[in-house]
Coordinates of C-alpha atoms in Angstrom, one line a residue:
Chain M
X881 CA 8.9 -22.3 -60.6
X882 CA 12.4 -23.5 -59.9
X883 CA 13.0 -25.3 -56.6
X884 CA 15.6 -23.5 -54.4
X885 CA 16.3 -24.2 -50.9
X886 CA 14.3 -21.1 -49.7
X887 CA 11.1 -22.5 -51.7
X888 CA 11.6 -25.6 -49.9
X889 CA 11.6 -23.6 -46.9
X890 CA 8.3 -21.7 -47.4
X891 CA 6.8 -25.1 -48.6
X892 CA 7.7 -26.7 -45.0
X893 CA 6.4 -23.7 -43.2
X894 CA 3.3 -24.0 -45.1
X895 CA 3.2 -27.5 -44.3
X896 CA 3.4 -26.7 -40.6
X897 CA 1.1 -24.7 -40.4
X898 CA -1.7 -26.2 -42.4
X899 CA -4.4 -27.7 -40.6
X900 CA -4.1 -31.7 -40.7
X901 CA -3.8 -34.8 -38.6
X902 CA -1.5 -33.9 -35.1
X903 CA 1.2 -36.8 -35.8
X904 CA 2.4 -34.7 -38.8
X905 CA 3.7 -31.5 -37.3
X906 CA 3.8 -32.3 -33.5
X907 CA 7.4 -33.2 -33.5
X908 CA 8.4 -29.9 -34.5
X909 CA 5.8 -27.7 -32.5
X910 CA 7.2 -26.7 -29.2
X911 CA 5.2 -25.0 -26.3
X912 CA 6.5 -22.6 -23.6
X913 CA 4.7 -20.8 -20.7
X914 CA 2.9 -17.6 -22.1
X915 CA 4.7 -14.4 -20.8
X916 CA 1.4 -12.7 -19.9
X917 CA 3.1 -8.9 -19.9
X918 CA 1.2 -6.6 -21.9
X919 CA 3.9 -4.2 -22.1
X920 CA 2.2 -1.7 -24.6
X921 CA -0.4 -0.9 -22.4
X922 CA -0.4 2.7 -20.7
X923 CA 2.9 3.3 -22.0
X924 CA 3.7 6.9 -23.4
X925 CA 4.8 6.8 -27.2
X926 CA 8.0 8.7 -27.7
X927 CA 8.7 11.4 -30.2
X928 CA 11.4 11.7 -32.7
X929 CA 12.7 14.6 -31.2
X930 CA 12.6 13.6 -27.6
X931 CA 10.7 16.9 -26.7
X932 CA 7.7 15.0 -24.9
X933 CA 7.7 15.9 -20.7
X934 CA 6.9 13.3 -18.9
X935 CA 6.1 13.3 -14.9
X936 CA 7.8 10.3 -12.8
X937 CA 4.6 8.4 -12.6
X938 CA 4.0 8.8 -16.3
X939 CA 7.8 7.3 -17.0
X940 CA 7.5 4.3 -15.1
X941 CA 5.5 1.5 -16.8
X942 CA 2.1 0.1 -15.6
X943 CA 3.4 -3.1 -14.4
X944 CA 5.9 -1.5 -12.3
X945 CA 3.0 -0.2 -9.8
X946 CA 4.2 -1.2 -6.4
X947 CA 7.7 -1.6 -7.6
X948 CA 9.0 1.9 -8.6
X949 CA 5.8 3.6 -8.2
X950 CA 3.0 3.7 -5.7
X951 CA -0.7 3.9 -6.4
X952 CA -2.9 6.5 -7.0
X953 CA -5.8 5.3 -5.0
X954 CA -4.8 4.3 -1.1
X955 CA -7.9 2.1 0.2
X956 CA -8.4 -1.0 2.0
X957 CA -11.3 -2.5 -0.3
X958 CA -8.4 -4.8 -1.6
X959 CA -7.7 -6.3 1.8
X960 CA -9.5 -9.6 3.0
X961 CA -12.9 -9.4 3.9
X962 CA -13.1 -5.7 3.1
X963 CA -14.8 -6.3 -0.1
X964 CA -18.3 -4.6 0.9
X965 CA -17.4 -1.2 -0.4
X966 CA -15.0 -2.1 -2.9
X967 CA -17.4 -1.1 -5.8
X968 CA -18.5 2.0 -4.2
X969 CA -15.1 3.1 -3.6
X970 CA -14.2 2.7 -7.1
X971 CA -16.8 4.3 -8.5
X972 CA -16.4 7.4 -6.2
X973 CA -12.8 7.6 -7.1
X974 CA -13.7 8.0 -10.7
X975 CA -16.2 10.5 -10.0
X976 CA -13.7 12.9 -7.9
X977 CA -11.1 12.1 -10.7
X978 CA -13.5 13.8 -13.2
X979 CA -14.9 16.5 -10.8
X980 CA -11.2 17.5 -10.3
X981 CA -10.4 17.2 -13.7
X982 CA -13.3 19.6 -14.6
X983 CA -13.0 22.1 -11.5
X984 CA -9.3 22.1 -11.4
X985 CA -9.0 22.5 -15.0
X986 CA -5.6 22.2 -16.8
X987 CA -4.2 22.8 -13.3
X988 CA -2.9 19.9 -11.8
X989 CA 0.7 18.6 -13.0
X990 CA 0.2 14.9 -11.4
X991 CA -2.5 12.6 -11.3
X992 CA -5.1 13.0 -8.6
X993 CA -4.2 11.1 -5.7
X994 CA -7.1 10.1 -3.5
X995 CA -6.2 8.6 0.2
X996 CA -8.8 7.0 2.4
X997 CA -8.3 7.2 6.4
X998 CA -11.5 6.0 8.5
X999 CA -14.4 8.1 7.0
X1000 CA -12.4 10.6 5.3
X1001 CA -11.2 11.0 1.8
X1002 CA -8.1 12.9 0.8
X1003 CA -7.6 14.4 -2.3
X1004 CA -3.8 15.3 -3.0
X1005 CA -1.8 16.3 -5.8
X1006 CA 0.7 19.1 -7.4
X1007 CA -1.0 21.9 -9.1
X1008 CA 0.5 24.8 -11.1
X1009 CA 1.8 27.6 -9.4
X1010 CA -0.4 30.3 -10.8
X1011 CA -0.4 34.1 -9.9
X1012 CA -4.2 33.8 -9.0
X1013 CA -3.6 32.3 -5.6
X1014 CA -7.1 33.3 -4.5
X1015 CA -8.5 31.3 -7.1
X1016 CA -6.6 28.2 -5.6
X1017 CA -8.0 28.8 -2.3
X1018 CA -11.4 29.1 -3.6
X1019 CA -11.2 26.0 -5.4
X1020 CA -10.2 24.5 -2.4
X1021 CA -13.2 25.5 -0.6
X1022 CA -15.2 24.8 -3.3
X1023 CA -14.2 21.2 -4.0
X1024 CA -14.2 20.0 -0.3
X1025 CA -17.6 21.8 0.1
X1026 CA -19.5 19.8 -2.9
X1027 CA -17.3 16.8 -2.7
X1028 CA -18.6 16.5 1.0
X1029 CA -22.0 17.0 -0.1
X1030 CA -21.8 14.1 -2.6
X1031 CA -20.2 11.7 -1.0
X1032 CA -21.7 12.2 2.7
X1033 CA -18.2 12.5 4.7
X1034 CA -15.7 14.9 5.1
X1035 CA -13.3 15.2 2.0
X1036 CA -9.8 17.4 2.4
X1037 CA -8.0 18.7 -0.5
X1038 CA -4.3 18.5 0.4
X1039 CA -2.6 20.4 -2.7
X1040 CA 0.8 21.9 -3.0
X1041 CA 2.0 24.2 -5.9
X1042 CA 5.3 23.9 -7.8
X1043 CA 6.7 25.5 -11.1
X1044 CA 5.3 24.1 -14.5
X1045 CA 8.4 22.3 -15.1
X1046 CA 9.6 21.1 -11.9
X1047 CA 7.8 17.8 -12.3
X1048 CA 9.3 16.6 -15.5
X1049 CA 11.3 13.7 -14.8
X1050 CA 12.4 13.0 -18.5
X1051 CA 11.8 13.7 -22.1
X1052 CA 10.8 10.9 -24.5
Chain W
X1135 CA 1.6 17.7 -18.5
X1136 CA 2.2 19.3 -21.6
X1137 CA 2.2 23.1 -21.6
X1138 CA -0.4 24.4 -24.1
X1139 CA 0.9 26.7 -26.6
X1140 CA -1.5 29.2 -29.1
X1141 CA -1.9 27.9 -32.0
X1142 CA 0.1 29.5 -35.0
X1143 CA -0.9 27.4 -38.2
X1144 CA -1.6 29.8 -41.1
X1145 CA 0.3 32.5 -40.7
X1146 CA 3.7 32.1 -41.6
X1147 CA 6.7 34.4 -41.3
X1148 CA 7.0 35.1 -44.8
X1149 CA 3.6 36.3 -45.3
X1150 CA 4.4 38.6 -42.4
X1151 CA 7.0 40.5 -44.4
X1152 CA 5.2 40.8 -47.6
X1153 CA 2.3 42.5 -45.6
X1154 CA 4.9 44.5 -44.1
X1155 CA 6.1 45.8 -47.2
X1156 CA 2.4 46.5 -48.6
X1157 CA 2.2 43.8 -51.0
X1158 CA -0.7 41.4 -50.7
X1159 CA -2.4 43.4 -48.0
X1160 CA -5.2 41.8 -46.5
X1161 CA -7.9 44.4 -45.3
X1162 CA -8.5 44.1 -41.5
X1163 CA -5.1 43.1 -40.5
X1164 CA -4.3 45.4 -37.4
X1165 CA -0.9 47.2 -38.2
X1166 CA 0.5 47.6 -41.7
X1167 CA 3.8 49.8 -42.2
X1168 CA 6.4 50.1 -44.7
X1169 CA 9.6 50.1 -42.9
X1170 CA 11.7 51.2 -45.7
X1171 CA 10.5 54.9 -45.8
X1172 CA 14.2 56.8 -45.9
X1173 CA 14.8 54.8 -49.3
X1174 CA 11.7 55.8 -50.8
X1175 CA 12.0 59.5 -49.9
X1176 CA 15.3 59.6 -52.2
X1177 CA 14.6 57.6 -55.0
X1178 CA 10.6 58.1 -55.2
X1179 CA 10.4 54.1 -56.5
X1180 CA 9.1 51.2 -54.3
X1181 CA 12.3 49.9 -53.1
X1182 CA 13.5 46.4 -52.1
X1183 CA 14.3 45.9 -48.3
X1184 CA 17.9 46.7 -47.4
X1185 CA 19.9 43.8 -45.7
X1186 CA 19.7 45.9 -42.6
X1187 CA 15.8 46.1 -42.7
X1188 CA 15.8 42.1 -43.5
X1189 CA 17.9 41.7 -40.2
X1190 CA 15.5 43.7 -38.3
X1191 CA 12.6 41.9 -39.7
X1192 CA 14.1 38.7 -38.6
X1193 CA 14.6 40.3 -35.2
X1194 CA 10.7 40.5 -34.6
X1195 CA 9.1 37.7 -32.7
X1196 CA 6.5 37.0 -35.5
X1197 CA 4.9 34.2 -33.4
X1198 CA 4.4 36.6 -30.8
X1199 CA 3.0 39.0 -33.0
X1200 CA 0.6 36.8 -34.7
X1201 CA -0.8 35.8 -31.4
X1202 CA -1.4 39.3 -30.6
X1203 CA 0.9 39.6 -27.5
X1204 CA 3.5 42.1 -29.2
X1205 CA 2.5 44.8 -31.1
X1206 CA 5.2 46.4 -34.0
X1207 CA 7.0 49.4 -32.8
X1208 CA 6.8 51.6 -35.6
X1209 CA 8.9 55.0 -36.3
X1210 CA 6.9 57.8 -36.9
X1211 CA 7.4 59.4 -40.7
X1212 CA 5.1 62.1 -41.7
X1213 CA 5.5 60.9 -45.4
X1214 CA 4.6 57.5 -44.6
X1215 CA 1.6 57.8 -41.6
X1216 CA 0.7 54.8 -40.1
X1217 CA -2.6 53.4 -41.8
X1218 CA -5.3 53.5 -39.2
X1219 CA -8.0 51.2 -39.8
X1220 CA -11.1 52.2 -37.4
X1221 CA -12.0 49.4 -35.2
X1222 CA -8.8 47.4 -35.9
X1223 CA -5.7 49.5 -35.3
X1224 CA -4.1 49.6 -32.1
X1225 CA -3.0 53.3 -31.0
X1226 CA 0.3 54.2 -29.4
X1227 CA -1.6 55.0 -26.2
X1228 CA -3.4 51.9 -25.7
X1229 CA 0.0 50.2 -26.4
X1230 CA 1.6 51.9 -23.5
X1231 CA -1.2 51.0 -20.9
X1232 CA -1.0 47.7 -22.1
X1233 CA 2.6 47.4 -21.4
X1234 CA 1.9 49.0 -17.9
X1235 CA -0.5 46.2 -17.1
X1236 CA 2.2 43.4 -17.5
X1237 CA 2.7 41.9 -14.2
X1238 CA 5.7 41.6 -12.8
X1239 CA 7.5 37.9 -12.1
X1240 CA 6.0 36.3 -9.1
X1241 CA 8.1 36.6 -5.9
X1242 CA 8.1 33.4 -3.9
X1243 CA 8.5 33.3 -0.1
X1244 CA 11.0 30.8 1.3
X1245 CA 9.8 27.6 2.1
X1246 CA 8.8 26.8 5.8
X1247 CA 11.8 24.6 6.5
X1248 CA 14.4 27.4 5.5
X1249 CA 12.8 29.3 8.2
X1250 CA 12.8 26.7 11.0
X1251 CA 14.8 26.9 14.2
X1252 CA 16.3 24.2 15.7
X1253 CA 14.7 24.4 19.0
X1254 CA 10.9 24.3 17.5
X1255 CA 8.1 22.2 18.8
X1256 CA 7.5 19.9 15.8
X1257 CA 4.0 19.0 17.3
X1258 CA 3.3 22.3 16.6
X1259 CA 4.6 22.1 12.8
X1260 CA 3.3 18.9 12.0
X1261 CA 0.1 18.5 14.4
X1262 CA -2.2 16.1 12.8
X1263 CA -2.0 13.7 10.0
X1264 CA -1.6 15.5 6.5
X1265 CA 0.1 14.5 3.2
X1266 CA 3.9 15.1 3.1
X1267 CA 4.7 18.3 2.5
X1268 CA 7.9 19.1 0.5
X1269 CA 8.1 22.6 2.0
X1270 CA 7.6 21.8 5.7
X1271 CA 9.8 18.6 6.2
X1272 CA 13.3 20.0 7.2
X1273 CA 15.2 16.9 6.3
X1274 CA 16.6 15.6 2.9
X1275 CA 14.4 12.9 1.7
X1276 CA 14.5 10.9 -1.8
X1277 CA 12.2 8.6 -3.3
X1278 CA 11.9 7.5 -6.5
X1279 CA 13.8 4.8 -9.1
X1280 CA 16.8 5.7 -11.1
X1281 CA 18.5 2.7 -13.0
X1282 CA 21.5 1.2 -11.8
X1283 CA 23.5 2.5 -15.1
X1284 CA 22.5 6.1 -14.3
X1285 CA 24.6 7.9 -12.0
X1286 CA 21.7 10.3 -10.7
X1287 CA 20.1 10.4 -7.4
X1288 CA 16.2 9.5 -6.7
X1289 CA 14.0 12.4 -6.8
X1290 CA 14.3 14.8 -4.0
X1291 CA 11.6 16.1 -2.1
X1292 CA 10.4 19.3 -4.1
X1293 CA 7.6 18.1 -6.3
X1294 CA 7.8 14.5 -5.7
X1295 CA 4.5 13.0 -6.0
X1296 CA 5.3 9.5 -4.8
X1297 CA 6.2 11.2 -1.2
X1298 CA 3.0 12.4 -1.2
X1299 CA 1.0 8.7 -1.9
X1300 CA 2.6 7.2 1.2
X1301 CA 1.5 7.5 4.4
X1302 CA 3.8 9.0 7.0
X1303 CA 4.4 9.0 10.6
X1304 CA 5.4 12.5 11.1
X1305 CA 2.3 13.4 13.4
X1306 CA 3.0 10.2 15.5
X1307 CA 6.4 11.2 16.7
X1308 CA 7.0 10.5 20.7
X1309 CA 6.5 14.0 21.4
X1310 CA 3.2 13.9 19.7
X1311 CA 2.2 10.7 21.6
X1312 CA 3.5 12.3 25.1
X1313 CA 0.9 15.2 24.2
X1314 CA -2.0 13.1 23.1
X1315 CA -1.5 10.9 26.2
X1316 CA -1.6 14.2 28.8
X1317 CA -4.6 15.5 27.3
X1318 CA -6.7 12.3 27.7
X1319 CA -5.7 11.5 31.1
X1320 CA -8.1 13.6 32.7
X1321 CA -10.8 10.8 31.0
X1322 CA -8.8 8.0 32.7
X1323 CA -9.3 6.3 36.2
X1324 CA -6.6 4.2 37.9
X1325 CA -6.8 0.5 37.4
X1326 CA -8.5 -1.1 40.6
X1327 CA -5.4 -2.3 42.7
X1328 CA -7.3 -5.7 43.5
X1329 CA -7.7 -6.5 40.0
X1330 CA -4.2 -6.4 39.3
X1331 CA -3.5 -10.4 38.9
X1332 CA -5.1 -12.0 35.7
X1333 CA -6.4 -14.8 37.8
X1334 CA -8.5 -12.7 40.3
X1335 CA -9.8 -10.8 37.1
X1336 CA -11.0 -14.3 35.7
X1337 CA -12.4 -15.3 39.4
X1338 CA -14.6 -11.8 39.5
X1339 CA -15.5 -11.6 35.8
X1340 CA -15.5 -14.8 34.2
X1341 CA -17.5 -14.0 31.4
X1342 CA -15.8 -12.3 28.3
X1343 CA -17.7 -10.7 25.7
X1344 CA -16.1 -10.0 22.5
X1345 CA -17.3 -7.6 19.7
X1346 CA -15.9 -5.7 16.8
X1347 CA -16.8 -2.2 15.6
X1348 CA -16.0 -1.2 12.0
X1349 CA -15.1 2.2 10.5
X1350 CA -14.9 2.2 6.5
X1351 CA -14.8 4.5 3.9
X1352 CA -18.0 3.7 2.6
X1353 CA -21.5 5.1 1.8
X1354 CA -23.0 4.0 4.8
X1355 CA -21.8 3.6 8.7
X1356 CA -23.2 0.4 9.2
X1357 CA -21.2 -2.7 9.2
X1358 CA -23.2 -6.2 9.0
X1359 CA -20.1 -7.8 10.8
X1360 CA -20.6 -5.4 13.5
X1361 CA -23.7 -8.0 14.9
X1362 CA -21.3 -11.1 15.8
X1363 CA -21.0 -11.8 19.5
X1364 CA -18.9 -13.9 21.4
X1365 CA -18.6 -15.0 24.7
X1366 CA -15.9 -16.9 26.4
X1367 CA -16.1 -18.7 30.0
X1368 CA -13.6 -20.9 31.6
X1369 CA -15.8 -24.2 32.4
X1370 CA -14.2 -24.3 35.9
X1371 CA -16.0 -21.4 36.8
X1372 CA -19.3 -22.9 36.6
X1373 CA -20.9 -25.0 39.2
X1374 CA -21.0 -28.7 37.6
X1375 CA -21.1 -32.3 39.1
X1376 CA -19.6 -35.1 37.6
X1377 CA -22.8 -36.0 35.5
X1378 CA -23.5 -32.1 34.6
X1379 CA -20.2 -31.6 33.4
X1380 CA -20.2 -34.8 31.3
X1381 CA -23.8 -33.7 29.6
X1382 CA -22.4 -30.3 29.6
X1383 CA -19.5 -30.9 27.4
X1384 CA -21.8 -33.5 25.1
X1385 CA -24.2 -30.7 24.5
X1386 CA -21.8 -27.8 23.8
X1387 CA -19.5 -30.1 21.1
X1388 CA -16.4 -28.8 19.8
X1389 CA -17.1 -25.3 21.2
X1390 CA -15.0 -26.5 24.4
X1391 CA -11.2 -26.2 24.0
X1392 CA -9.9 -29.0 26.0
X1393 CA -6.4 -27.7 26.3
X1394 CA -7.3 -24.2 27.6
X1395 CA -10.7 -25.2 29.5
X1396 CA -12.3 -22.3 27.6
X1397 CA -16.1 -22.5 26.3
X1398 CA -16.6 -20.1 23.1
X1399 CA -20.0 -19.3 22.0
X1400 CA -20.6 -17.3 18.9
X1401 CA -24.0 -16.0 17.6
X1402 CA -24.7 -14.1 14.6
X1403 CA -28.4 -15.0 13.5
X1404 CA -30.0 -11.9 14.9
X1405 CA -29.8 -8.4 13.0
X1406 CA -28.7 -6.6 16.1
X1407 CA -25.8 -7.0 18.2
X1408 CA -27.6 -6.5 21.4
X1409 CA -30.0 -9.3 20.3
X1410 CA -27.1 -11.7 19.7
X1411 CA -25.5 -10.8 22.8
X1412 CA -28.9 -11.6 24.6
X1413 CA -29.2 -14.9 22.8
X1414 CA -25.8 -16.0 24.0
X1415 CA -26.4 -15.3 27.3
X1416 CA -29.6 -17.4 26.8
X1417 CA -27.8 -20.3 25.5
X1418 CA -25.4 -20.5 28.2
X1419 CA -28.2 -20.3 30.9
X1420 CA -30.3 -23.1 28.8
X1421 CA -26.9 -25.3 28.6
X1422 CA -26.1 -24.7 32.6
X1423 CA -29.9 -26.1 33.7
X1424 CA -30.2 -28.6 30.8
X1425 CA -26.7 -30.1 32.0
X1426 CA -27.9 -30.7 35.6
X1427 CA -31.0 -32.5 34.8
X1428 CA -31.0 -36.4 34.9
X1429 CA -33.4 -37.8 32.4
X1430 CA -34.4 -41.5 32.5
X1431 CA -33.2 -42.0 29.4
X1432 CA -29.4 -41.1 30.4
X1433 CA -29.1 -44.5 32.4
X1434 CA -29.0 -46.3 29.2
X1435 CA -25.4 -45.0 28.7
X1436 CA -22.7 -47.6 27.7
X1437 CA -18.9 -47.6 27.4
X1438 CA -18.9 -45.9 24.0
X1439 CA -21.2 -43.2 25.2
X1440 CA -18.7 -41.9 27.7
X1441 CA -16.7 -39.2 27.2
X1442 CA -14.0 -40.2 29.5
X1443 CA -12.3 -43.3 30.0
X1444 CA -14.7 -45.0 32.8
X1445 CA -13.0 -48.3 34.3
X1446 CA -16.2 -50.0 35.8
X1447 CA -18.0 -49.5 32.3
X1448 CA -15.3 -51.0 30.2
X1449 CA -15.6 -54.6 29.1
X1450 CA -12.0 -54.8 30.0
X1451 CA -12.6 -54.7 33.4
X1452 CA -14.9 -57.7 33.1
X1453 CA -12.6 -59.8 30.9
X1454 CA -9.5 -59.1 32.9
X1455 CA -11.5 -60.2 36.1
X1456 CA -12.9 -63.5 34.7
X1457 CA -9.5 -64.3 33.0
X1458 CA -7.8 -64.2 36.4
X1459 CA -10.5 -66.0 38.1
X1460 CA -10.0 -68.9 35.6
X1461 CA -6.2 -68.9 36.3
X1462 CA -6.9 -69.0 39.9
X1463 CA -9.3 -72.0 39.6
X1464 CA -7.0 -73.5 37.4
X1465 CA -4.2 -73.0 39.9
X1466 CA -6.1 -75.4 42.2
X1467 CA -5.7 -78.3 40.0
X1468 CA -2.5 -80.6 40.2
X1469 CA 0.3 -79.7 37.4
X1470 CA -0.9 -76.5 36.3
X1471 CA 1.5 -73.6 36.5
X1472 CA 0.5 -70.2 37.4
X1473 CA 2.3 -67.0 37.4
X1474 CA 3.9 -66.2 40.7
X1475 CA 2.4 -62.8 40.8
X1476 CA -1.0 -64.4 40.5
X1477 CA -0.2 -66.8 43.3
X1478 CA -0.5 -64.2 46.1
X1479 CA -3.9 -63.0 45.1
X1480 CA -6.7 -63.2 47.4
X1481 CA -9.6 -65.8 46.8
X1482 CA -11.5 -65.7 43.9
X1483 CA -15.0 -65.5 45.3
X1484 CA -14.5 -61.8 45.9
X1485 CA -14.0 -60.0 42.5
X1486 CA -13.6 -56.4 44.2
X1487 CA -10.6 -57.4 46.4
X1488 CA -8.9 -58.7 43.1
X1489 CA -9.8 -55.5 41.7
X1490 CA -7.9 -53.6 44.3
X1491 CA -4.9 -55.4 44.3
X1492 CA -1.6 -53.7 42.7
X1493 CA -1.5 -55.3 39.3
X1494 CA -5.0 -54.7 38.2
X1495 CA -4.6 -51.2 39.3
X1496 CA -1.8 -50.8 37.0
X1497 CA -3.5 -52.5 34.6
X1498 CA -6.4 -50.2 35.0
X1499 CA -4.1 -47.1 34.8
X1500 CA -2.2 -48.0 32.0
X1501 CA -5.1 -48.8 29.9
X1502 CA -7.0 -45.4 31.0
X1503 CA -3.8 -43.6 30.1
X1504 CA -4.0 -45.5 26.2
X1505 CA -7.5 -44.2 25.8
X1506 CA -6.9 -40.7 27.2
X1507 CA -3.6 -40.0 25.1
X1508 CA -4.2 -42.2 22.3
X1509 CA -1.7 -44.5 20.8
X1510 CA 1.7 -44.0 20.6
X1511 CA 5.0 -46.2 20.7
X1512 CA 5.3 -45.4 24.2
X1513 CA 2.2 -46.1 25.8
X1514 CA 1.6 -49.2 23.8
X1515 CA 4.9 -50.8 25.0
X1516 CA 3.9 -49.9 28.6
X1517 CA 0.4 -51.8 27.7
X1518 CA 2.3 -54.6 26.2
X1519 CA 4.4 -54.7 29.5
X1520 CA 1.7 -54.5 31.8
X1521 CA -0.3 -57.4 29.9
X1522 CA 2.6 -59.6 29.8
X1523 CA 3.0 -59.5 33.3
X1524 CA -0.5 -60.3 34.3
X1525 CA -0.7 -63.2 32.1
X1526 CA 2.5 -64.6 32.0
X1527 CA 3.9 -62.9 34.9
X1528 CA 7.0 -61.8 33.1

């Protein structure tokens, strides 16, 4: 093997990586603070044709929560001294979202927004503007009735309708 | 929010055309026609499609055809009748009916904010707390992030979920508050005129009981923190003599605030609020009566046990008097110099008389201040000067 400057570099790098006594490579090893931001999680992958529609919420990165977009669950369980019901609240939120996903299948244009005020649970969001208005009214009553029974407290569904493409913020 | 589109996988445009020409004809397909009937009549041989026909085929929305949403419109030709397959072919009458059943496009009413009058009552429009409704709020409002490089405005209120998330106060305008007040006014009684002053209130109602109620969105309406009871009382409202107050303060410890003269008792040991309240009252009663009791061992208290500065108990008193008496005795000997200030002192035989003199009283006050307020430069300076005055006469 001919020794070229490139080979030398590789050899030097190998020397660097090889486990050995600390003093042999400590001079060329520098550290810095960890940039603790996983910017790949929760981001939507783009398409080649830039034709994948995103809502405003989807278009904002998760680490911008509370900066450019707000939370989907509004409750007091993260306040100081209010931790008693926090696990219940989180589990209930998951249950409500799953319920909405099934009962309002393919109807919600946004994420389900769950707000809690005093002992009330408010489920809000945008749904598709479908011709069957009676269906929406039925679903509203159905959801309120069933969730109130499950959660043992009043549940209100405050939905609004929008056109299919009206919530599209951008295409990726 | 991807709109679902019907699947269209195996059926391509060109297989459609070949089926239309009668080649590669699969049984079970609905409506197969030869469209080049005019050519076939004249030449009596299978004809290739003319450019016009090709253009026509290209106009056909094959995707819609394949999903069954549109049927081919076939011109009637006696020589080449449409092949009807029972159970599969769709008759023209059925086609017409299907077309009639098409729903006209939805007509939307105008949003409410466009139909509002300027002189309307907003409390009727938005009576209670509600999620933001774009169709009702009459003013233009935007929320959302736009990059500084983009010239676009933030998203408007229509279809803006961010506005639905944040709490709004559209149900708490001054008009709303006015209406609420008017509604609950009948349940209110006027404040007693005699109790308008806070000091009078404190005099008649010296005990303050603090409890907290909790409303939480949880599986139970009970909150363990609701059992906490705090009572507050000004110590001046209790009848205590010198000894009783001293004992009371010693029993109470840090529950008494010297600055505000307020005693605070807290209880959370019982499971129910009522029990805790009764326990605090019991504590207060017991404290009061205990502090009035004079136990035999209380006579053994020394200077260290006292909370306040007690001049008669201090060792300083004895030492000062002793020193002065010694100085006075030395004065009687020949050739000794005594500070002028001590020359006027009364006879050494009576310490009580010496104690009442001005210089000793001053020393006592300064020492008392030093104990009460703690040591600082000012106090120490005063103490130094008084001591010098007493001993050397400066």
